[in-house]
Every structure is written in structure tokens, then in C-alpha cells.
Coordinates of C-alpha atoms in Angstrom, one line a residue:
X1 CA 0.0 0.0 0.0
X2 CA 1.6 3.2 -1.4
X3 CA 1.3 5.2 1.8
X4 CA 3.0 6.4 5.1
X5 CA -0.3 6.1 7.3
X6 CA -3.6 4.4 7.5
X7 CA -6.9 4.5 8.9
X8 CA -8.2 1.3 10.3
X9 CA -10.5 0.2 12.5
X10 CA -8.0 -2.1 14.2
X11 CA -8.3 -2.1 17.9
X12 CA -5.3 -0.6 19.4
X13 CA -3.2 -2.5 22.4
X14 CA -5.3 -1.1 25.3
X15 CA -6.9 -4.1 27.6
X16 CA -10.8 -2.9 27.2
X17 CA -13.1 -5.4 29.2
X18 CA -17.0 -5.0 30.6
X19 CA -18.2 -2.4 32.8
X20 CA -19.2 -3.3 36.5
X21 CA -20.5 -0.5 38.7
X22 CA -19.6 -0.1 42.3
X23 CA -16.2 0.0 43.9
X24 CA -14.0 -2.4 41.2
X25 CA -11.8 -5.2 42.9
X26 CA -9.5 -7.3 40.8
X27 CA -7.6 -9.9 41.2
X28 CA -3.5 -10.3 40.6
X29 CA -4.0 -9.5 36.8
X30 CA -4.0 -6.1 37.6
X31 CA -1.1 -3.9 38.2
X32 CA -1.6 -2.0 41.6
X33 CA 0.0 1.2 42.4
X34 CA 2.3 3.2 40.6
X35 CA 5.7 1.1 40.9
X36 CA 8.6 2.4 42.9
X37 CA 8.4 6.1 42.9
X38 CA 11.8 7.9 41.9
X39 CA 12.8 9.0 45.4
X40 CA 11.8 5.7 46.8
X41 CA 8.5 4.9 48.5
X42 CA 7.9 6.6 52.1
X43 CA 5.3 4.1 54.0
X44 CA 3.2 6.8 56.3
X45 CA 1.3 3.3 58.2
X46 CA -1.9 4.2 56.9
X47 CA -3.3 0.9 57.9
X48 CA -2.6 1.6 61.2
X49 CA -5.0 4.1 61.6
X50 CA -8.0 4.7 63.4
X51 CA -10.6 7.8 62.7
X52 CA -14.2 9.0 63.5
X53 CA -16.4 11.2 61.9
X54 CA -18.9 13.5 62.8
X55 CA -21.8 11.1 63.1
X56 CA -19.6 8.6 65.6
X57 CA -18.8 6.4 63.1
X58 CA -15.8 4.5 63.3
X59 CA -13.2 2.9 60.6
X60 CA -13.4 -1.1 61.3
X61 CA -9.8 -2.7 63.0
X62 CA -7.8 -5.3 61.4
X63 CA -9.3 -7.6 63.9
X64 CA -12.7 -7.3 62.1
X65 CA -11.8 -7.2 58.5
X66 CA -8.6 -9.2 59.0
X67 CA -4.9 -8.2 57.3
X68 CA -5.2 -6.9 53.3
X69 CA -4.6 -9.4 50.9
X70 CA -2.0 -8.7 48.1
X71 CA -4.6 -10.4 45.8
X72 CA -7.0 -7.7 45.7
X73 CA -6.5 -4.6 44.0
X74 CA -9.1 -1.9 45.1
X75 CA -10.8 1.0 42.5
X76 CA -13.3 4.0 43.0
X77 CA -14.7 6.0 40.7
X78 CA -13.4 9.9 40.5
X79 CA -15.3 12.5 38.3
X80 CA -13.6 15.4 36.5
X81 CA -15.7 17.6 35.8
X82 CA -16.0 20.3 38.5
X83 CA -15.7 23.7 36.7
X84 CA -15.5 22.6 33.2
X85 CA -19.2 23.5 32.4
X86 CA -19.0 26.7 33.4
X87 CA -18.0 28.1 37.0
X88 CA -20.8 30.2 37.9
X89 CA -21.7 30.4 41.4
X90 CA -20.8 28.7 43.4
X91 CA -24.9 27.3 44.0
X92 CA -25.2 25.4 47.1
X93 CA -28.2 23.3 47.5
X94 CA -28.0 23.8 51.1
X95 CA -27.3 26.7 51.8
X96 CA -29.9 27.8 49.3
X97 CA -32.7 26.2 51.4
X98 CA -31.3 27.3 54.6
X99 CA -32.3 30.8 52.9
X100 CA -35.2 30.3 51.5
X101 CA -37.3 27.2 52.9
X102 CA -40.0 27.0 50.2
X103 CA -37.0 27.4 47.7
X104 CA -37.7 23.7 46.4
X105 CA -41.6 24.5 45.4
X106 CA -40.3 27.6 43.3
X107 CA -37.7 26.7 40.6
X108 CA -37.9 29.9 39.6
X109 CA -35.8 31.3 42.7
X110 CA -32.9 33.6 41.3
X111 CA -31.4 31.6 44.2
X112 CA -30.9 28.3 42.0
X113 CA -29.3 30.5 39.1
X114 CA -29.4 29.6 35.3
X115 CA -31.1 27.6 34.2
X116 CA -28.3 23.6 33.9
X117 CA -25.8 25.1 35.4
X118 CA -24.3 23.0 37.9
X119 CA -25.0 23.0 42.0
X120 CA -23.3 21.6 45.1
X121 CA -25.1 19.6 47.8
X122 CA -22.7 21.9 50.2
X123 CA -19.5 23.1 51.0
X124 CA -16.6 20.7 51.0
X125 CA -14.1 20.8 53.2
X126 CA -11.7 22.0 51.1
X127 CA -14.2 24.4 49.7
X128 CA -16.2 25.0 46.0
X129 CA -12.6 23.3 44.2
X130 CA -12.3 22.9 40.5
X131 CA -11.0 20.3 38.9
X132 CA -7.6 20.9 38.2
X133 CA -6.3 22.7 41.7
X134 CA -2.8 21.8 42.5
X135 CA -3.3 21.4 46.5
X136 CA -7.0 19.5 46.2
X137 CA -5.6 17.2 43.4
X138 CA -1.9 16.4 45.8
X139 CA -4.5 16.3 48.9
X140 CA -7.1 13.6 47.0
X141 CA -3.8 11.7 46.4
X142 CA -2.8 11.3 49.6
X143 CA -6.0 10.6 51.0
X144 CA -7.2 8.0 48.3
X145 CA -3.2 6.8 49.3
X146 CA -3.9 6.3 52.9
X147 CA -7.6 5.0 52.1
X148 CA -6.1 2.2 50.5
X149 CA -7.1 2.9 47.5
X150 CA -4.8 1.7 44.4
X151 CA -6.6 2.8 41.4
X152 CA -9.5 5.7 40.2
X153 CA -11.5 5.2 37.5
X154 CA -12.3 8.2 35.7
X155 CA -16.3 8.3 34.7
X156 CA -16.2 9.8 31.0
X157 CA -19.4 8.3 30.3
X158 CA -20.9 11.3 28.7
X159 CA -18.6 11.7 25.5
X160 CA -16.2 14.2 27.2
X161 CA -12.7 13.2 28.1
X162 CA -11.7 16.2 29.8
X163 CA -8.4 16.2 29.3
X164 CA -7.7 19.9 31.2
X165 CA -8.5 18.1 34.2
X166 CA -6.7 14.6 33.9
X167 CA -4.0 16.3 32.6
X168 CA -3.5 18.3 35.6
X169 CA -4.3 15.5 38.0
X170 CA -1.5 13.4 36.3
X171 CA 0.8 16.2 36.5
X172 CA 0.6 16.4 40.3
X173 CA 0.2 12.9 40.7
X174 CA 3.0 12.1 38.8
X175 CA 5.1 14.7 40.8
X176 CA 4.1 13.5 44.3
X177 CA 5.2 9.6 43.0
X178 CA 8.2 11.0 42.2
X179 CA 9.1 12.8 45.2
X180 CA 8.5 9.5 47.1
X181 CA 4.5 9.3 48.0
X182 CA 1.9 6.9 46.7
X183 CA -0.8 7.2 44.2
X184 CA -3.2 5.5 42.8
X185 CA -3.1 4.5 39.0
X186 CA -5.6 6.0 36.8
X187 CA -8.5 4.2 34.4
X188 CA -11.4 5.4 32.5
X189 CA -15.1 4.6 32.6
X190 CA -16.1 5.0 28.9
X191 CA -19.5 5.3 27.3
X192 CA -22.1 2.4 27.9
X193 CA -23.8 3.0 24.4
X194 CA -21.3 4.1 22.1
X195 CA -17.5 4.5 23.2
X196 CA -15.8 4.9 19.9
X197 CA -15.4 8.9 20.1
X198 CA -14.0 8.7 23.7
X199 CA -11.9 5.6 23.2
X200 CA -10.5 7.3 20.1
X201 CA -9.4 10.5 22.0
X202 CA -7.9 8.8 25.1
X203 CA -5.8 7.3 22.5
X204 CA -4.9 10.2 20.7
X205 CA -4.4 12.4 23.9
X206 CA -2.9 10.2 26.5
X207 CA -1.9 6.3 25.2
X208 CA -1.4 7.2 22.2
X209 CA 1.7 9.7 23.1
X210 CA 2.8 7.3 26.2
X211 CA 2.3 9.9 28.8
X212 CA 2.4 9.4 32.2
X213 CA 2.7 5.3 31.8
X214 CA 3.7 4.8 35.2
X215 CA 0.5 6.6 36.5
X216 CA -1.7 3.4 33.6
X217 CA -3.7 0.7 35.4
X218 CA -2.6 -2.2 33.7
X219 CA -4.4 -5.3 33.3
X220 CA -2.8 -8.1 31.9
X221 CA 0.0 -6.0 31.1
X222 CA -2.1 -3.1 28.8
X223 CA -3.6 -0.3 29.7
X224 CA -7.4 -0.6 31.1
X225 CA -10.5 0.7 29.8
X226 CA -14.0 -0.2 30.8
X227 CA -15.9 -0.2 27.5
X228 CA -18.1 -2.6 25.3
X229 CA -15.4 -4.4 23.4
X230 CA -17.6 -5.4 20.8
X231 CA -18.2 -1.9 20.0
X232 CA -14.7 -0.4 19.2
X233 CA -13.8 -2.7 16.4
X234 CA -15.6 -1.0 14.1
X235 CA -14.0 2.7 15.3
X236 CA -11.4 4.7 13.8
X237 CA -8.0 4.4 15.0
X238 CA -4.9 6.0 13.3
X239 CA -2.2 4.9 13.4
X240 CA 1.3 5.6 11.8
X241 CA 3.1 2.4 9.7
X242 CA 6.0 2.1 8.7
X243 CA 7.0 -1.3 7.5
X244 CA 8.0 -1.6 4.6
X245 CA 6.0 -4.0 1.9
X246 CA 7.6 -5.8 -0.9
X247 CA 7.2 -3.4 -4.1
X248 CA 6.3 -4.6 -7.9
X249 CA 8.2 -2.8 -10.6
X250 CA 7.4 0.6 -11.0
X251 CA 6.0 0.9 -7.2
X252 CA 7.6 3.2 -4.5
X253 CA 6.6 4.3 -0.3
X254 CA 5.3 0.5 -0.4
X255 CA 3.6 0.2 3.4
X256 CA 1.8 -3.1 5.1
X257 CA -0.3 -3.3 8.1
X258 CA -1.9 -6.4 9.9
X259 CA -5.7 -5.8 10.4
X260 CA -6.3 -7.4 14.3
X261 CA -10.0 -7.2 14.3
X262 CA -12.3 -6.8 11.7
X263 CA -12.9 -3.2 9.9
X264 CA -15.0 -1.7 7.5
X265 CA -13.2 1.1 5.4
X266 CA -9.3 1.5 5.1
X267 CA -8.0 5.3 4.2
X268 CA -4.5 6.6 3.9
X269 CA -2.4 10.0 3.6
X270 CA -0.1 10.0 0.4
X271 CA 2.7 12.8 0.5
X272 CA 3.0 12.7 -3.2
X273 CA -0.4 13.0 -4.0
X274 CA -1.3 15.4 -6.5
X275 CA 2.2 16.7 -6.6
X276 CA 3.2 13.7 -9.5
X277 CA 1.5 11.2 -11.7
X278 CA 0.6 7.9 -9.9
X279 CA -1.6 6.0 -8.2
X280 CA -2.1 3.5 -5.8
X281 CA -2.8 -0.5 -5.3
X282 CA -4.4 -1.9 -2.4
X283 CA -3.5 -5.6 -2.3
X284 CA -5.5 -7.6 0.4
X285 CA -4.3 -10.9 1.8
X286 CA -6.1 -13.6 3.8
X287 CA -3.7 -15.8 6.0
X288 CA -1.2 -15.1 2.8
X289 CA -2.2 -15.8 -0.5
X290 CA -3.8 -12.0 -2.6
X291 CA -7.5 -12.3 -2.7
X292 CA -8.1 -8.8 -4.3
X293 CA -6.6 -6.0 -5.8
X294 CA -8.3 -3.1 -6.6
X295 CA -6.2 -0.1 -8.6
X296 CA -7.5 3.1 -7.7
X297 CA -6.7 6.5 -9.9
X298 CA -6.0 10.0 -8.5

């Protein structure tokens, strides 16, 4: 194929399995934490902790859940979205009924603001934080860290990646791993219809360029994704080729590819396209032997 790039649905070496809701546990497949961090790891005994909350309730001891088990890998789900629809506000459910009681029978209250924009239940305690704020995003580290926790899965469910605020986390993630804390890794909850778009710009944006891969929940050695798998074979994926096919006489830039899963189109980008006479031949092969070839003129 006289090209330097093709368009394929081939799906691309990311590990993309079924979607369970709930806190995720694995078993040893996956990859917990984020390996050795640079400055070596600094153990803080979080499991030797005891804490209370407000309402008296306490954290269970090791003599009622028993030690943790290296077989288990634990997940949560963590949402990125604060402050990228818009950061009006800030409009707190709460502290709008504290002011007005009857708030709730009149949606018309300029207390509840425009009309979608987003509202708190109340105040956290480290305040009405966006998304991508340095101190809340080392803080949720450490305490996710301490928790237990070994991996977040991102919930891009709704066709937006957000990659402003993964970005950021991963920046400050990857920092504190490096200056000798522990993190969790990092997944993504896809879409339950139709994942191709989202699947397709994690790859682009973040596998794709092999950015922070120490920060990648792995299972079985690839990066995870929760998505219907029999719903990205028939995506777009780009990828670059470079492998040089065996050329007829008269044929230059030959390039092959290996489709992996079925596909239902093929495109390509030509650098010498329009710029001198030619044309190009798609030959395709079945376990080896040419079953078509179809000549195609600029």
C-alpha cells in the first residue's frame, strides 16, 4: 500500500473489558499502584490508623476485616468535571434552602441560578474546588493513598474526556510519585452505548503519546478501559506504519499493516499525492495468498 499512514478500525493495544459499577476489585492480573516512585517509596502506616467522623462512626480494625490481601487490587470512581461546564456560582443546595425554605416548590428562585448550570449539595471541606487545583488534586492523592485505594476510575461516560483536568491530576500525581509518595493508577469509565469517540481521543491524547505510563492501570500487562469491546472494532483508529512492503516494478513508499479485528473502510495519507502522476494498489491478503486487488486513480 503506497502510503506512510492508514486509517483502520484495528483495535489498538489497550486491555478494554466490561463495565461493573460499584467499587471495582481485581484480582492479581492487575497492576496495583504506581511502581517504585523515583525518590523511593515513604510508607506513612496508613493501615494503622483509626478515625471517627462527625456522626460517631468508626473505621473497622484489622481484627474485624482481617490483614489486606496482596490479591485484591481496590478501585473507586473519580469525576472530573467540576468547573469545566461553566463556574458560575458557586450554587449550594444547602445553603440555598437554609435561605429560602420554600426554595424547592419555586424553581424559579434567582437563588438556584441559570437555568443547567451545575449545584453543590454543600460546601466541602476543602471548599467549592475545581477540577484541576494543585493542593486538592496532591490532597485527594494522599488521602485515596492512605484509604487504601490503588486505582481511580475516571467516569467519562458522557462523551467528554476532559483532558484539562486529567492532565493536571496526572501532573501532580506524577510529581508527588516521584518525590517519594503513593498514588493511585488511573483508568477510565467509557461510554455504555457508544464508546468509539472517547476511546479514540484517550488514544490520541494520553496512550497514544505514552504519557504518564507509570500513572496506567494495567491489566494483563495493557492499559485498562471499561468499554463494550464489541463496540470499538468498528471505530477509527490511526495509526502511523512504517513497514516496509515488498514493491512490484514501478511501485515506491510501499507500506503493510496487519488488520487485528475486523474493519470496514481503510483510508490513507499520500505525501506525493497530486504533486506527481501515480496512483495506488491496495492488495488484500487472507492468512497469505492476494484475494483482491483493486487499482484506484488519482
Amino acid at each position: 500500500m503506497n502510503n506512510s499512514h492508514h486509517r483502520t478500525s484495528l483495535a489498538f493495544q489497550l486491555a478494554v473489558i466490561g463495565i461493573a459499577s460499584g467499587i471495582l476489585t481485581t484480582g492479581v492480573a492487575g497492576h496495583a499502584m504506581s511502581g517504585e516512585p523515583v525518590a523511593g517509596r515513604w510508607d506513612t502506616y496508613s493501615d494503622t490508623w483509626v478515625a471517627a467522623d462527625a456522626l460517631g462512626r468508626t473505621l473497622p480494625t484489622s481484627e474485624e476485616v482481617g490483614p489486606s490481601r496482596a490479591d485484591k487490587t481496590v478501585g473507586i470512581f473519580y469525576f472530573l468535571w467540576l468547573g469545566r461546564h461553566g463556574e458560575r456560582g458557586p450554587f449550594d443546595i444547602s445553603k440555598i434552602l437554609a435561605a429560602d425554605s420554600t426554595a424547592m416548590e419555586n424553581p424559579a428562585s434567582e437563588l438556584w441560578g441559570p437555568m443547567y448550570a451545575p449545584h453543590h449539595w454543600g460546601e466541602s471541606l476543602f471548599g467549592y474546588y475545581v477540577s484541576d487545583d494543585d493542593s486538592v488534586l496532591r490532597k485527594h492523592a494522599q488521602m485515596l493513598s492512605d484509604a487504601g485505594v490503588d486505582m481511580v476510575v475516571f467516569d467519562v461516560t458522557n462523551q467528554l474526556t476532559y483532558p484539562e483536568s486529567w492532565r493536571a491530576l496526572c501532573r501532580v500525581w506524577d510529581a508527588s510519585r516521584r518525590a517519594g509518595n503513593r498514588v493511585p493508577q488511573i483508568a477510565f469509565l467509557c461510554p455504555f452505548g457508544d464508546p468509539r469517540k472517547v476511546v479514540q481521543e484517550l488514544w490520541d491524547q494520553l496512550y497514544g503519546r505514552s504519557l504518564f505510563e507509570e500513572l496506567w492501570f494495567r491489566w494483563e500487562g495493557k492499559p485498562l478501559i471499561l468499554a463494550d469491546p464489541a463496540m470499538i472494532p468498528y471505530g477509527v483508529t490511526y495509526e502511523r506504519r512504517d513497514v516496509p512492503a515488498e514493491l512490484k516494478a514501478g511501485m515506491s513508499l510501499g507500506q503493510a499493516f496487519t488488520a487485528a479485528a475486523p474493519f470496514v473502510s481503510i483510508g490513507g495519507t499520500f505525501p506525493t499525492w497530486a504533486t506527481i502522476g501515480g496512483a495506488v494498489t491496495l492488495s488484500l491478503y487472507r492468512k497469505g495468498p492476494g484475494v483482491t486487488d483493486h487499482r484506484l486513480s488519482p
